[in-house]
Short mmCIF file of C-alpha atoms in Angstrom, two decimals:
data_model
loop_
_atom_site.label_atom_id
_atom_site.label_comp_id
_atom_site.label_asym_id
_atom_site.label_seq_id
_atom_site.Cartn_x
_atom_site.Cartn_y
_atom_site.Cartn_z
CA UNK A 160 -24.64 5.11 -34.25
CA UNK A 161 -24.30 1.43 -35.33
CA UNK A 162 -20.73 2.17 -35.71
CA UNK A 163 -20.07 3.31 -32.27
CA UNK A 164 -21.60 0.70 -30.63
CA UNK A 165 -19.63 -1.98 -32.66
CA UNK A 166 -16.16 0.11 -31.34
CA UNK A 167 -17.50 0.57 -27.94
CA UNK A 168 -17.64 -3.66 -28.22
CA UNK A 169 -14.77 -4.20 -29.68
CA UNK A 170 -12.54 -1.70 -27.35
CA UNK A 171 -10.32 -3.64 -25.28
CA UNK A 172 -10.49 -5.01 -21.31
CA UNK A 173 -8.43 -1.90 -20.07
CA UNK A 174 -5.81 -3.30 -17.82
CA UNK A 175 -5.59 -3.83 -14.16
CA UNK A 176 -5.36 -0.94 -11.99
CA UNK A 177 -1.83 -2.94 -11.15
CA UNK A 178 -1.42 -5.54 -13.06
CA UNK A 179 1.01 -7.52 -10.77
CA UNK A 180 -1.70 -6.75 -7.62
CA UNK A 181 -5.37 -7.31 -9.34
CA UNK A 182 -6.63 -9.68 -6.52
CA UNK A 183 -5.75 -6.30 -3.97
CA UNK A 184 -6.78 -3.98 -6.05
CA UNK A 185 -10.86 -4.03 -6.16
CA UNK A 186 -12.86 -1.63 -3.35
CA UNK A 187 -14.24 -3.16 -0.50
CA UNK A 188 -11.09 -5.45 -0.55
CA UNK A 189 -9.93 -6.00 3.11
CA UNK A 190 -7.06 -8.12 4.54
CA UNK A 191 -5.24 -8.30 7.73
CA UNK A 192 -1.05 -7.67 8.90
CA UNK A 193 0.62 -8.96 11.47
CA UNK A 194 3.55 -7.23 12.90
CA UNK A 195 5.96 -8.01 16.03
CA UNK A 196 5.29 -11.86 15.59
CA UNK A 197 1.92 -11.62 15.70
CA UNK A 198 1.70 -9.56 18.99
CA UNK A 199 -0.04 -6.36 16.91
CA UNK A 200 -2.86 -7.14 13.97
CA UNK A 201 -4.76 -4.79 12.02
CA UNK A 202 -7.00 -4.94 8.94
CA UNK A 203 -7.01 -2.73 6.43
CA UNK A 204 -9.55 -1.69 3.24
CA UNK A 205 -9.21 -0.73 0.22
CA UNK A 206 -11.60 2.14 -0.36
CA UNK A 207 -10.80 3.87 -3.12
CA UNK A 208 -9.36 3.55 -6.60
CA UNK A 209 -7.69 5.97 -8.79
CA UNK A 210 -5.76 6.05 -12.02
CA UNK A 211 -2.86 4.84 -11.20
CA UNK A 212 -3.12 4.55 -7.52
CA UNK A 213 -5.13 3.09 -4.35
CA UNK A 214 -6.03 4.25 -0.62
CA UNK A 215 -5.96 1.54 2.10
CA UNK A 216 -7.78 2.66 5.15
CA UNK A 217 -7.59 1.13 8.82
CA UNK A 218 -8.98 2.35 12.04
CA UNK A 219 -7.71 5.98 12.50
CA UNK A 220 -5.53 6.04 9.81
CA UNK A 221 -5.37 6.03 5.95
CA UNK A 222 -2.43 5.55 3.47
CA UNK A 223 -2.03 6.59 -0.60
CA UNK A 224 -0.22 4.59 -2.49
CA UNK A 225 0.82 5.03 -6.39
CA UNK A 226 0.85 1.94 -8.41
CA UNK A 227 3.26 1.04 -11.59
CA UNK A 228 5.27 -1.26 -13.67
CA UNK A 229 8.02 -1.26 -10.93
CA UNK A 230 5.63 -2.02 -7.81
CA UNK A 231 3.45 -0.14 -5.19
CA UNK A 232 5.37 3.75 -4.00
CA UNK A 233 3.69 4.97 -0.52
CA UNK A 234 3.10 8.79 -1.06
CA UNK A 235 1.29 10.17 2.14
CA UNK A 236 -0.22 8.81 5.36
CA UNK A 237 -2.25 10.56 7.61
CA UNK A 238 -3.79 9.34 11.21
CA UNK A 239 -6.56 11.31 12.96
CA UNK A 240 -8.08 10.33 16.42
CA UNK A 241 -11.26 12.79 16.25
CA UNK A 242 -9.56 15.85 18.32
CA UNK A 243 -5.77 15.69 16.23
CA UNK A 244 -4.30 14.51 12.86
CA UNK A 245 -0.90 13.56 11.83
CA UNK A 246 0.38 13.52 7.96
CA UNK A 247 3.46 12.60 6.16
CA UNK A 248 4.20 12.74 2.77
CA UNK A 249 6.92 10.86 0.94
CA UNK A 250 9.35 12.74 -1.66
CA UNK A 251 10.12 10.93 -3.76
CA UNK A 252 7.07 8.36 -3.12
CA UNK A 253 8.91 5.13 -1.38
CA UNK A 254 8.91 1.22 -2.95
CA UNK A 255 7.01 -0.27 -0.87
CA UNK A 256 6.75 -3.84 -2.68
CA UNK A 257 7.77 -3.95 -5.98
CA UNK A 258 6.11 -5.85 -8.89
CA UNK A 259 7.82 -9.12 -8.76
CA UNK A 260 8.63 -10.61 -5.67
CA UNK A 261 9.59 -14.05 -4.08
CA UNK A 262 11.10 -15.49 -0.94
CA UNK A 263 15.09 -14.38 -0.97
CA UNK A 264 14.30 -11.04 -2.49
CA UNK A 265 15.84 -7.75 -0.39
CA UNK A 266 15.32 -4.09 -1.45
CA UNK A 267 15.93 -0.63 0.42
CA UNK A 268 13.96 2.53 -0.34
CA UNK A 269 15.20 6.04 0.06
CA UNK A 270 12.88 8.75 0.51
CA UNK A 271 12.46 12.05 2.48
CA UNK A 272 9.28 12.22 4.55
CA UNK A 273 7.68 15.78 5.30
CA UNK A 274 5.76 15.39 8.82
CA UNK A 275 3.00 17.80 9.94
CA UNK A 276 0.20 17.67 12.35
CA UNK A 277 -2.58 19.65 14.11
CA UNK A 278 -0.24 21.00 16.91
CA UNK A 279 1.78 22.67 14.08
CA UNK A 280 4.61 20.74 14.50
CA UNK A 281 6.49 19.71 10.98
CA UNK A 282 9.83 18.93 10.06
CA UNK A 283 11.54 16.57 7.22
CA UNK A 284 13.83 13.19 7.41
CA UNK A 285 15.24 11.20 5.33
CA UNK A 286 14.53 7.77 5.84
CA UNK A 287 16.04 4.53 5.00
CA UNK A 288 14.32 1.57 4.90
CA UNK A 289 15.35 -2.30 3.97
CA UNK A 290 12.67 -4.91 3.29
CA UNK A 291 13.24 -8.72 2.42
CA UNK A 292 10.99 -11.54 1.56
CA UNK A 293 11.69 -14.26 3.77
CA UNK A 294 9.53 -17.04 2.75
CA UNK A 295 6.15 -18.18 1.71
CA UNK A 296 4.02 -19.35 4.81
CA UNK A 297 0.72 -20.83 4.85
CA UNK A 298 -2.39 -18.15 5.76
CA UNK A 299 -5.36 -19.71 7.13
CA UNK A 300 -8.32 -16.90 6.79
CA UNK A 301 -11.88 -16.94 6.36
CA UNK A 302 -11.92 -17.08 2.78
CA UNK A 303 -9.66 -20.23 3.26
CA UNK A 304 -6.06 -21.11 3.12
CA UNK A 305 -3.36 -19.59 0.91
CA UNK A 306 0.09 -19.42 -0.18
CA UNK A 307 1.34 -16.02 1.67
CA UNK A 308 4.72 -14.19 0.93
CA UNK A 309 6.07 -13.26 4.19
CA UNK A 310 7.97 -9.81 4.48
CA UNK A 311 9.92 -8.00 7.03
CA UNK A 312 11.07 -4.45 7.31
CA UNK A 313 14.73 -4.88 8.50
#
């Protein structure tokens, strides 16, 4: 018995959930987007943690993502007012940020997305889509003010 409690203390930290995203990647964690020059915002929570992967949840909607090496990959999102729901799933799951990342930085993700809903509506697209870092901006919040990397999807 001795012996297992010295290798239970001796076993190492395990490593971030995603190493390159360990400030995102605790539950509870919230934080807020701004889209169409700051016309739209929403917050978003992370509420659950996997092995290997995260869901971020907003009002009426929730996303999975898969988390590696190479960045975060969006796999499904689904949105669901109460009455009807609306899912898609990405194949193969989509880059959505990789890893490593600064201002300059461009990348496109190819992916097919299956879409189905409560209607019974589905059908499958491919889908294109080109991101780039544009620059770091200053983020005044609650918790204070940070260094922010801002991103657009082109």
């Amino acid at each position: 018995m001795t012996l297992l409690l010295f290798a239970f203390a001796c076993a190492p930290e395990p490593e971030p959930l995603c190493p390159s995203y360990s400030g995102l990647t605790a539950a509870g964690r919230t934080w807020e987007y701004e889209a169409f020059a700051g016309e739209e915002r929403w917050t978003v929570e992370l509420t659950e943690l996997g092995v290997g992967g995260v869901t971020l949840v907003g009002a009426g909607w929730s996303e999975r993502y898969l988390c590696d090496a190479d960045g975060l990959w969006a796999v499904s999102r689904e949105e669901e007012d109460g009455e009807t729901w609306a899912r898609w799933e990405f194949d193969p799951p989509a880059l959505t940020m990789p890893a490593e990342i600064a201002p300059g930085d461009a990348w496109t993700t190819e992916a097919a997305w299956h879409y189905s809903d409560s209607d019974g509506a589905t059908k499958t697209e491919s889908r294109s889509t080109q991101y780039a870092a544009v620059a770091t901006v200053e983020s005044n919040v609650a918790a204070g003010t940070f260094d922010a990397l801002e991103l657009r999807v082109l």
